[in-house]
XYZ file of C-alpha atoms in Angstrom:
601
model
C 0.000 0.000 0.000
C 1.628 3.283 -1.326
C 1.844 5.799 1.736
C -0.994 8.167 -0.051
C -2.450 10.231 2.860
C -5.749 11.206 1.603
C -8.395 7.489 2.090
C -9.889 7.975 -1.156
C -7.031 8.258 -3.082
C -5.346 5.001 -1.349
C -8.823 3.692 -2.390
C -8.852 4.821 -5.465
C -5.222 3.666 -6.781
C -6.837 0.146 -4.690
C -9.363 -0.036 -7.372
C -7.309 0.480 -10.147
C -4.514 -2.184 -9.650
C -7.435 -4.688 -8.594
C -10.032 -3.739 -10.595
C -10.981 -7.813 -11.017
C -10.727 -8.824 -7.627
C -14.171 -9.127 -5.240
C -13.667 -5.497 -3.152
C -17.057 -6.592 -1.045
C -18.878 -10.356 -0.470
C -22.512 -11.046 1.009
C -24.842 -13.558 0.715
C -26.512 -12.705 -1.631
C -24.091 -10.773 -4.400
C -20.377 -9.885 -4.850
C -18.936 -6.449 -5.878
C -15.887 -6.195 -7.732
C -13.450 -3.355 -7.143
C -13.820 -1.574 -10.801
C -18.099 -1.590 -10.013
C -17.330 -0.168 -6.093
C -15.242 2.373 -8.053
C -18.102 3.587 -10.489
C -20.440 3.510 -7.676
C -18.558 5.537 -5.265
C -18.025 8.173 -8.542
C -21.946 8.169 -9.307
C -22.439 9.285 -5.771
C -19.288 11.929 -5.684
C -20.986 13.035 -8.605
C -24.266 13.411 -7.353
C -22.914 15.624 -4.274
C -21.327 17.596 -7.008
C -24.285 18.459 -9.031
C -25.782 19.172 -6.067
C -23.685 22.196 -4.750
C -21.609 20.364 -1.609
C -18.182 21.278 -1.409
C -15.013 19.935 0.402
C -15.392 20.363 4.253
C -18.711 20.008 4.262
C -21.072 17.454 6.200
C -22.993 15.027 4.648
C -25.033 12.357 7.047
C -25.380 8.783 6.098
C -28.462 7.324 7.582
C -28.158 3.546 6.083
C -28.466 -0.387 7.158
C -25.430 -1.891 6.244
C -24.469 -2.418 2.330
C -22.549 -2.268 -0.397
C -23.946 1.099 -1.297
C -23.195 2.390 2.093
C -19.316 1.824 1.661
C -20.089 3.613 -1.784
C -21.619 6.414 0.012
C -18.883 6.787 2.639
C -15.897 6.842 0.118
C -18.272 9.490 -2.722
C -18.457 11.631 0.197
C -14.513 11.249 0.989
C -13.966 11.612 -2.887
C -15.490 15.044 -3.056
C -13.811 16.319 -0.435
C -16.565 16.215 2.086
C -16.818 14.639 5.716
C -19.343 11.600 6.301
C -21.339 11.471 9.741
C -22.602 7.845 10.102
C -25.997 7.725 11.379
C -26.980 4.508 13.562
C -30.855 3.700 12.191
C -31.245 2.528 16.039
C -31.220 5.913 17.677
C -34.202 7.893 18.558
C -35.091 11.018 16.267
C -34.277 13.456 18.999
C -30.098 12.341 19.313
C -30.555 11.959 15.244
C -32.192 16.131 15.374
C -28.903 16.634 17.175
C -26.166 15.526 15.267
C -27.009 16.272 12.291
C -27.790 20.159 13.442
C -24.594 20.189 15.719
C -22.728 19.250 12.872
C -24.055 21.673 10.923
C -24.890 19.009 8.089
C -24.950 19.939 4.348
C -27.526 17.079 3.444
C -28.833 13.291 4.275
C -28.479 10.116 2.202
C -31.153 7.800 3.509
C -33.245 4.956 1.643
C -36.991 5.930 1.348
C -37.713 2.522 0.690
C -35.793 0.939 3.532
C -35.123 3.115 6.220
C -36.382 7.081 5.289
C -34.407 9.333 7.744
C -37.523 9.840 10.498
C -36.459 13.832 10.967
C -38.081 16.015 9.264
C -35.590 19.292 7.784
C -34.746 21.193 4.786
C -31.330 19.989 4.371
C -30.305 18.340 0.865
C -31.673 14.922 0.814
C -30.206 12.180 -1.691
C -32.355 9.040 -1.939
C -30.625 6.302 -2.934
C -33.903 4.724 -4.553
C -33.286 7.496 -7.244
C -29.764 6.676 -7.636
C -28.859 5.166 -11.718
C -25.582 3.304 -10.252
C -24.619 2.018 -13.915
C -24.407 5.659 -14.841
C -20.575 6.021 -16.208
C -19.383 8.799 -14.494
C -15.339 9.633 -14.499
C -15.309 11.294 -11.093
C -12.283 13.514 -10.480
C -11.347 14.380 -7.064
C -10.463 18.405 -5.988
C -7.307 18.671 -4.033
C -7.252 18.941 -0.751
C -5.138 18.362 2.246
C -3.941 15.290 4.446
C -5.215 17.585 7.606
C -8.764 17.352 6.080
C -11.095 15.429 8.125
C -12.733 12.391 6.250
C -15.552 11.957 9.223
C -16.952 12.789 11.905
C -18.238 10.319 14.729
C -20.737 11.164 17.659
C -19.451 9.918 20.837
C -21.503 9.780 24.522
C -20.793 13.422 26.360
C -20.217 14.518 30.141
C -22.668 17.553 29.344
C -25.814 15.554 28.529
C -25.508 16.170 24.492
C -23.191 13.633 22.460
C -20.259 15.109 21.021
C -19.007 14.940 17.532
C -15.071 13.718 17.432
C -13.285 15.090 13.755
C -10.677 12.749 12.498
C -8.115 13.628 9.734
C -7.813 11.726 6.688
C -3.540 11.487 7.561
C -4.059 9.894 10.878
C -6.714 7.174 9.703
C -4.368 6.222 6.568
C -1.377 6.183 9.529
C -3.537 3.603 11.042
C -4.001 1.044 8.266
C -0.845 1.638 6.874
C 0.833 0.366 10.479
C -2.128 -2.587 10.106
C -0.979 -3.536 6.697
C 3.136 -3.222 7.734
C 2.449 -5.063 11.154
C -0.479 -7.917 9.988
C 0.753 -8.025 6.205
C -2.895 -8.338 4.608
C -2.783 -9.848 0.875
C -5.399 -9.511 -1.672
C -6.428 -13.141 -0.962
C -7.496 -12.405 2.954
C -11.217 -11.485 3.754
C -11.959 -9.247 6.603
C -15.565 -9.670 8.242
C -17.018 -6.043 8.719
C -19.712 -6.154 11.569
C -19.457 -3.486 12.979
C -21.878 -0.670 12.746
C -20.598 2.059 11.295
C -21.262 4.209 13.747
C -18.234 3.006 15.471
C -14.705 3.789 14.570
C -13.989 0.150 14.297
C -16.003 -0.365 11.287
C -13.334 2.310 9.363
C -10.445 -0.284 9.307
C -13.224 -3.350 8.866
C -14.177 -1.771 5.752
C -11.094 0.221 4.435
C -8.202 -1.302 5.624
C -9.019 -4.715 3.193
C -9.983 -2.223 0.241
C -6.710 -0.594 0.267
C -4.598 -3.598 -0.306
C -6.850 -5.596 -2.759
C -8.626 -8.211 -0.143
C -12.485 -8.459 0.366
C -14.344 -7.282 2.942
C -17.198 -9.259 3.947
C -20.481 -7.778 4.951
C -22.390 -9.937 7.322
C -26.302 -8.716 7.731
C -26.818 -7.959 11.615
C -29.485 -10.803 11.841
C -26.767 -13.530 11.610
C -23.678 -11.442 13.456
C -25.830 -11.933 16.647
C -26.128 -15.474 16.461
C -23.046 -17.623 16.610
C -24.015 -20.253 14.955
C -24.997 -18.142 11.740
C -22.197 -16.223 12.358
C -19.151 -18.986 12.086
C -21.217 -20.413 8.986
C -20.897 -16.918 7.789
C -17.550 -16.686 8.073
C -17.148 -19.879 6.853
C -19.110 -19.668 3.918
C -17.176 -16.515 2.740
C -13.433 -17.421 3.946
C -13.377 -14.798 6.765
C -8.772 -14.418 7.945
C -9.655 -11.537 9.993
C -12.032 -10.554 12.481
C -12.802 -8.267 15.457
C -15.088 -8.495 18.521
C -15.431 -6.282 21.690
C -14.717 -8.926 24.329
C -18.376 -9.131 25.719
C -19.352 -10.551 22.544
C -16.256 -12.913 22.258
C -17.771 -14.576 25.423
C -21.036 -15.152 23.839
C -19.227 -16.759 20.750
C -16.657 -18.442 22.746
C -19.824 -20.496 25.315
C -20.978 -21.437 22.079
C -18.358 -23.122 20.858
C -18.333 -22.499 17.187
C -14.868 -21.187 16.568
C -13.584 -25.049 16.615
C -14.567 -25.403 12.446
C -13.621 -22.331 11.779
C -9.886 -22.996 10.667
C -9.375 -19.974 8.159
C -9.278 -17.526 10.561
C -5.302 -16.423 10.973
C -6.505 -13.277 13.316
C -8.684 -12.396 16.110
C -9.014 -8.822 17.394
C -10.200 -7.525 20.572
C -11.357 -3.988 21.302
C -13.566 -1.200 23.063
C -13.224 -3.419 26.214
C -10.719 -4.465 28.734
C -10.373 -8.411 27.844
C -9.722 -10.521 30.399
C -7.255 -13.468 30.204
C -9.816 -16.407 31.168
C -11.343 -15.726 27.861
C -8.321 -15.975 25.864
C -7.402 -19.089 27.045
C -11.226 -20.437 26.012
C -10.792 -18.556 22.557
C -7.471 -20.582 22.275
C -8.719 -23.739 22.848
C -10.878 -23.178 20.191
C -9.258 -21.235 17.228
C -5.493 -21.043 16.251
C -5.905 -17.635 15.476
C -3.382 -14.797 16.761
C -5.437 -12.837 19.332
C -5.105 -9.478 19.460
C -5.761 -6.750 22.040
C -6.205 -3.288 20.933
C -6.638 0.186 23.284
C -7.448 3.598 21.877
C -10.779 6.124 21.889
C -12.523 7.142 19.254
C -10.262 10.690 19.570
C -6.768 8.642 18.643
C -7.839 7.883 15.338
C -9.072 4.512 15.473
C -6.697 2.651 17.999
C -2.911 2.957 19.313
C -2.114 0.334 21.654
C -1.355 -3.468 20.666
C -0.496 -6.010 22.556
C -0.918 -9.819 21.376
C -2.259 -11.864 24.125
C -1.394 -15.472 24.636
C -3.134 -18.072 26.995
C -0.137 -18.714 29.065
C -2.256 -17.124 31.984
C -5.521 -17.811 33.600
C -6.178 -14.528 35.688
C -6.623 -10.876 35.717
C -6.858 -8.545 32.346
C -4.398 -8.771 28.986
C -2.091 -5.703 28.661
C -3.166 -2.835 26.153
C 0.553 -2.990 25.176
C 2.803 -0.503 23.459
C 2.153 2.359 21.110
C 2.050 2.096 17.733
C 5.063 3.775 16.063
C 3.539 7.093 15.343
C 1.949 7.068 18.549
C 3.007 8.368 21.881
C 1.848 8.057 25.373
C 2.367 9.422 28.674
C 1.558 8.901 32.245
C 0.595 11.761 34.656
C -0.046 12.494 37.807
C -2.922 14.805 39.164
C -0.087 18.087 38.554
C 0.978 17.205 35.361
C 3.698 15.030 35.892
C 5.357 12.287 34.856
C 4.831 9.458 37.648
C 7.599 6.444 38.102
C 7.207 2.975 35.905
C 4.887 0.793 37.610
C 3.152 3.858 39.225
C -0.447 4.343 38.538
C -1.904 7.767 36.617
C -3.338 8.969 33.432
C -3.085 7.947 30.050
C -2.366 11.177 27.761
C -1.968 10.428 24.212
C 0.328 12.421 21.527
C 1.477 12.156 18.275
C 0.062 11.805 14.574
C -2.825 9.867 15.767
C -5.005 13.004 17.550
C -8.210 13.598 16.073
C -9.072 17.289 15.332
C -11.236 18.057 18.222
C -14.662 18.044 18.430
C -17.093 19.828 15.648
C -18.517 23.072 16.772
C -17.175 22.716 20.681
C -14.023 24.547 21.138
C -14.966 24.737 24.713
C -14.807 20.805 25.203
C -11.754 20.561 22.269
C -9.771 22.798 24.669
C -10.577 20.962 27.743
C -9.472 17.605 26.033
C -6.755 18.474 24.117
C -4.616 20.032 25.600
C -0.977 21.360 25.264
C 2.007 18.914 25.584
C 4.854 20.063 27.305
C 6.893 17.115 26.652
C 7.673 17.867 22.940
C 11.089 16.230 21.433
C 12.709 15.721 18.162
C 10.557 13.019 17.308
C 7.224 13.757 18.373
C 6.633 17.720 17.967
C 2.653 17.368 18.389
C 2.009 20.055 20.179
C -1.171 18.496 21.543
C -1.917 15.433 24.050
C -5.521 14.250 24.370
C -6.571 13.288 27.863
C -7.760 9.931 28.142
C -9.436 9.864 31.403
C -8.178 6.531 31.704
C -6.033 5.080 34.489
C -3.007 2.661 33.485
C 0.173 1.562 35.114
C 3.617 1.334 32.600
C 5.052 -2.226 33.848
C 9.180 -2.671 33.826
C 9.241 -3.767 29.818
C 7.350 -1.086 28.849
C 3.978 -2.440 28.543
C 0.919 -0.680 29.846
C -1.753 -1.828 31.597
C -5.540 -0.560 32.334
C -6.602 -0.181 35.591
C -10.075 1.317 34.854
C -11.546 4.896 34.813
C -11.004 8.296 36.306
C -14.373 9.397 35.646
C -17.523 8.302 35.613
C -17.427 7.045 31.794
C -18.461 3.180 31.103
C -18.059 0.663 28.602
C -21.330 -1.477 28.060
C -21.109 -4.066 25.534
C -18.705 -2.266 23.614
C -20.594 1.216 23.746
C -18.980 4.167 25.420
C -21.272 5.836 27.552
C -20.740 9.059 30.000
C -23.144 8.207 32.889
C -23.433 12.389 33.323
C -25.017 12.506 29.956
C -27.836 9.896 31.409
C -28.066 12.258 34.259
C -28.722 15.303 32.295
C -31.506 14.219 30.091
C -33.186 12.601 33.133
C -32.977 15.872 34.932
C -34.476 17.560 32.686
C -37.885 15.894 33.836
C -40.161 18.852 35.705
C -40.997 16.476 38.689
C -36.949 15.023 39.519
C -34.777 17.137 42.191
C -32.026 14.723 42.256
C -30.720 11.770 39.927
C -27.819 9.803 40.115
C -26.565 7.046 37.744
C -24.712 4.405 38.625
C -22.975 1.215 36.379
C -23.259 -1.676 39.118
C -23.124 -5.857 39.650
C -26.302 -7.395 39.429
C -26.895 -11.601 39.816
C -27.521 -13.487 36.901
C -29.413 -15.909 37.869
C -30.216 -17.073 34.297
C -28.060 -20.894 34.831
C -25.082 -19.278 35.733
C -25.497 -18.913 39.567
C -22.649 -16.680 40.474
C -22.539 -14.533 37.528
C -23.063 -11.343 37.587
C -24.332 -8.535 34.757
C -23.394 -5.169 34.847
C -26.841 -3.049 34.830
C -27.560 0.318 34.519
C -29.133 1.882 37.442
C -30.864 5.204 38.329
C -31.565 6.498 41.598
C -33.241 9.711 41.860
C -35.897 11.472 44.270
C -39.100 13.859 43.740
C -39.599 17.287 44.707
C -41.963 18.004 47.075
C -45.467 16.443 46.197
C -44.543 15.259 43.103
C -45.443 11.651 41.824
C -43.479 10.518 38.733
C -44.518 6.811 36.874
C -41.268 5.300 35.854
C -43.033 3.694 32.556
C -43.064 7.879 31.601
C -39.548 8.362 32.791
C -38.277 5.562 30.271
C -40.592 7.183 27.723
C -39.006 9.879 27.809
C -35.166 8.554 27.852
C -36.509 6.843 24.765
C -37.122 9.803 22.493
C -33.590 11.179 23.624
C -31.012 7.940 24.309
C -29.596 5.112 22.393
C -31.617 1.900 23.855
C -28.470 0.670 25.624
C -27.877 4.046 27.460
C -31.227 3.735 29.221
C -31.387 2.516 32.771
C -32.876 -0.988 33.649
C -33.687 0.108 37.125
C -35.185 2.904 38.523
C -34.986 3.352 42.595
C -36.419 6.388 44.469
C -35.040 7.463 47.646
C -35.976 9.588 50.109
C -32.985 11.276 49.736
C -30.108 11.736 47.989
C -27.012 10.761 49.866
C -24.163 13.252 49.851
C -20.256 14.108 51.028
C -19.228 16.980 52.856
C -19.235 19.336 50.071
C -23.021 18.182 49.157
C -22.123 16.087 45.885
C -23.598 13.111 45.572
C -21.975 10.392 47.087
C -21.510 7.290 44.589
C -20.194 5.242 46.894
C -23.414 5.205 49.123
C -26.055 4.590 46.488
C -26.259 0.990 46.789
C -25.637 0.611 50.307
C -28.513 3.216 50.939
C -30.490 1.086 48.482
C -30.527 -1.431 51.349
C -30.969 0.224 54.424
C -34.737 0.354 55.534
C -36.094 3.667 55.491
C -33.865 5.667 53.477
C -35.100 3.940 50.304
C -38.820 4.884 49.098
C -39.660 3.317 46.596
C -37.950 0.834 43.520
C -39.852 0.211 40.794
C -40.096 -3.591 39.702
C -43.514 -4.767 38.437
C -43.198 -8.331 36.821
C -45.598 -9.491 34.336
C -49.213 -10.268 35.306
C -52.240 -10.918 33.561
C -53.059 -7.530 35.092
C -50.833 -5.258 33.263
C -50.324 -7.269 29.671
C -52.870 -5.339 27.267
C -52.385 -7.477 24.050
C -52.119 -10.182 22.512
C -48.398 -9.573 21.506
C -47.398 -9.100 24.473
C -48.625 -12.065 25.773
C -46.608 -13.913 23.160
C -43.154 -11.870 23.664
C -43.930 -12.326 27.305
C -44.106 -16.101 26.860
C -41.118 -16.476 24.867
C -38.778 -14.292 27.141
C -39.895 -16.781 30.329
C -39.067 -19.671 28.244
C -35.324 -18.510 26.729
C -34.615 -16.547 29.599
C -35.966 -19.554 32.689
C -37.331 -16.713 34.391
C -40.560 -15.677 35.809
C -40.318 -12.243 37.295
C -39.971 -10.105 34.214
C -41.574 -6.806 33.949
C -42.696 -5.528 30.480
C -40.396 -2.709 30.726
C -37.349 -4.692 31.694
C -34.163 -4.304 29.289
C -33.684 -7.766 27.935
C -29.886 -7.956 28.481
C -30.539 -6.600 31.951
C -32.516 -9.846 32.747
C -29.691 -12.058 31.894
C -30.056 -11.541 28.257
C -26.918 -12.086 25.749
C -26.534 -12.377 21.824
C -27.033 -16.004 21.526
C -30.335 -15.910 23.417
C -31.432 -12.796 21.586
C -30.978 -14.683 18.539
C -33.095 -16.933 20.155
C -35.938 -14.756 20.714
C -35.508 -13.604 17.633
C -36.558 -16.667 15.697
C -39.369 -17.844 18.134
C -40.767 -14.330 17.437
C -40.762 -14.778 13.913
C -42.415 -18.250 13.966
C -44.835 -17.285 16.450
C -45.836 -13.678 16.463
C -44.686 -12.053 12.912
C -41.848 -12.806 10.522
C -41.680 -8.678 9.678
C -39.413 -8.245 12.755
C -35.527 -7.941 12.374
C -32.970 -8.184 15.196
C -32.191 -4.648 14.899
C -35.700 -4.387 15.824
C -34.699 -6.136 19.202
C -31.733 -3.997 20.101
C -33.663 -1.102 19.280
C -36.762 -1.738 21.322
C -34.792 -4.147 24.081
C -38.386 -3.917 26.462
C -41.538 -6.384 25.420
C -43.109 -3.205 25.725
C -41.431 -1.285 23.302
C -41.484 -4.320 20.702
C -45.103 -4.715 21.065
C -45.657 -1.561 20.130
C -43.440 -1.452 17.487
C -44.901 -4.569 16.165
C -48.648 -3.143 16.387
C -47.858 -0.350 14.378
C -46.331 -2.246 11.398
């Protein structure tokens, strides 16, 4: 891969020298590099005719296709920036980004998935699209420094923010992949993650600029392991990536045993623990990988290849890659002692821009480096927020957060920014969210989930139904950012300075007295009002071998995972309708919210 620092033009020099070679795979069709070309011009073109210029926004609200990836690299090929727009999320967040990022137009898919917001913004359907047009698309100039997209991320403040990432750093990225993993044109890299993640960029780009195939696995079979392996399989899959809580799912199942292709196994967005590698290497003889970085370093910038030699504890994040750089601080500033514990601060040609339109939160983030050498003259770090400890050989190792930021299932998530949105409710005086252990009593006794929690209390003679608080985190949150338990207290405990005390919320929970009211209501005849959800009802009892569920219950809260999801999924179709997809799950996680859902188609 020639060291080209603008994507598209790594791309396009990609599809020239491999114009014969299968760029994409599905199940149903192949593309070829010389047609992903063409369609990626008819769309450049398209922007062009329609007045957007370089630097400017264009959204991308699409289920996962080839005509998606063509999308994302017209946009890069006209100079423009694409904001991937997750078809899960609730108009409100969707109203948001697109107006914080001060968005030039929408590509959406009337006839799939028709962006729900209404606005006056340039809208290009791609129902209208003539993709065997010949168009001879020719890009303007611009530079490296250009950003190529922009990705929302959970924020502190209650709104998400909007991280900018340069075309140089994300071509750094793959072109350390390619030097350190040497990908030939005959490897296949699965792509399944949604591309609303920063992970999906090297899934999708990093086998296109070297002449390999990606392979695009529909989001009804990446759920299920079973469909999944015969997936990969089926289509030859060398490479893949999973965020660890999904590796466990996959790993209990037990399907990486026929699965011999597979040369290497990444692990990201989570801290992976070493009981799973061993599992994963009893079952594959693939190279496992750990990988560290946010969504702000460009991608990732730690690797560290994890081996099954141990059977406790967490696997190392690693080293930096070469163009990264990383420090260690102290609460002053200052660099602490190997094996000391402090803050990650990241520097070098891996920083994203900052955030779109928030110079106030940029500033606060990035900040300047006062450690500047010969080598790496960044004038920037970006604090991490993350704690870590530099062992005697140089490798680093995560200890957790500084902050009150969370991983869940592979989604970053600022626990503030649940806080703010619930607050903004007329009848709450005080909320506090908190990330904690909950039993799984689902036949693993002694397991434990990690559950969202809220705890919050009423001003004076107010009365507040939770069923309208989670209405209302609905229309604003992701489904996997809204609490599965709602607790009200009779007040709020607090430190010395009259911040809410963390520690105390649980402990509170469990004192008599001090706790008001929590809100559990399991299913009854009582309270189901249809027919559907009596049959949801029925079939989450069965998968899940429980019989306390409430209808507004968060199904991976109740001891839920992929595999029984998947599950779910197909007793739903056989029994209640076969016009519900698994998106459809993750998106409406309650049998509430999928009842409803159902009803209305």
């Amino acid at each position: 891969m020639a060291f080209e620092r603008l994507l598209h033009s790594v791309l396009t020099r990609s599809f020239t020298l491999f114009s014969n070679n299968t760029a994409i795979k599905m199940d149903n069709r192949n593309i070829h590099y010389e047609q992903l070309s063409s369609m990626s011009d008819v769309i450049a073109q398209e922007l062009r005719e329609n007045g957007v210029k370089p630097g400017e926004v264009i959204a991308v609200y699409l289920n996962k296709s080839a005509e998606m990836i063509a999308c994302l690299i017209g946009i890069m090929k006209v100079g423009a920036i694409y904001l991937p727009l997750d078809t899960s999320f609730p108009e409100e967040r969707l109203k948001f980004m697109i107006e914080n990022s001060e968005a030039k137009g929408v590509i959406d898919d009337k006839n799939n998935k028709p962006f729900p917001v209404v606005h006056s913004l340039l809208n290009i359907n791609l129902v209208d699209i003539d993709w065997v047009k010949k168009v001879r698309f020719e890009s303007p100039m611009i530079d490296d420094s250009s950003p190529c997209y922009v990705i929302y991320t959970s924020g502190s403040t209650g709104r998400p923010k909007g991280v900018l990432v340069s075309h140089r750093t994300v071509v750094n990225y793959l072109h350390w992949m390619q030097n350190t993993f040497s990908l030939s044109p005959k490897d296949v890299v699965l792509a399944q993650t949604t591309f609303s993640f920063d992970v999906s960029v090297w899934e999708m780009f990093w086998p296109l600029c070297i002449g390999a195939s990606c392979a695009l696995i529909e989001d009804e079979k990446k759920y299920d392991p079973v469909l999944l392996i015969d997936f990969m399989q089926a289509h030859g899959v060398t490479v893949a990536q999973f965020v660890p809580t999904a590796l466990h799912t996959i790993a209990d199942a037990q399907v990486f045993k026929g699965c011999h292709q597979l040369q290497h196994l990444f692990s990201g967005g989570e801290a992976l623990d070493q009981a799973l590698v061993r599992q994963l290497s009893s079952q594959t003889s693939a190279i496992i990988h750990n990988l560290y970085g946010p969504t702000e370093a460009s991608i990732f910038c730690f690797h560290w290849r994890a081996t099954a030699k141990k059977d406790k504890g967490y696997v190392p994040i690693g080293k930096p890659i070469p163009h990264a750089k990383a420090y260690v601080l102290d609460e002053k500033g200052g660099l602490v002692s190997q094996g000391e514990t402090g803050e990650l601060y990241l520097a070098g040609d891996i920083l994203a821009k900052g955030y779109i339109n928030n110079v106030s939160m940029t500033e606060s983030k990035f900040v300047d480096n006062p450690f500047i050498d010969a080598f790496f003259n960044d004038t920037r770090m970006y604090k991490t927020g993350d704690r870590v400890r530099e062992r005697e050989d140089g490798v680093m190792e995560y200890l957790g957060r500084m902050d009150r930021q969370v991983k869940i299932r592979g989604h970053r998530i600022e626990l503030s920014e649940i806080e703010s949105v619930i607050f903004n409710i007329d009848e709450i005086k005080n909320i506090a969210v908190s990330y904690e252990n909950e039993m799984n009593v689902n036949n693993n006794a002694g397991v434990y989930n990690k559950v969202l929690k809220a705890y919050f209390t009423l001003k004076d003679g107010e009365e507040l139904n939770v069923q309208s608080i989670k209405d209302y985190l609905s229309e604003y949150l992701p489904f996997y950012m809204c609490p599965s338990q709602f607790i009200e207290l009779e007040k709020m405990p607090t430190l010395n300075n009259e911040k809410t005390d963390y520690s105390q919320l649980e402990s509170v929970r469990k004192i008599i007295g001090k706790i008001k009211r929590e809100y559990i209501m399991p299913i009854s005849k009582s309270n189901i009002t249809n027919d559907t959800e009596s049959k949801i009802s029925a079939i989450w009892k069965e998968v899940l071998n429980k019989g306390d569920i409430s209808l507004s219950d968060n199904f991976f809260d109740v001891g839920g995972n992929s595999l029984l999801m998947a599950k779910v999924h197909r007793y739903i179709k056989k029994e209640v309708t076969d016009k519900v997809s698994i998106m459809d799950l993750l998106q409406f996680p309650t049998i509430k919210k999928l009842s409803q859902h159902i009803n209305k188609q």
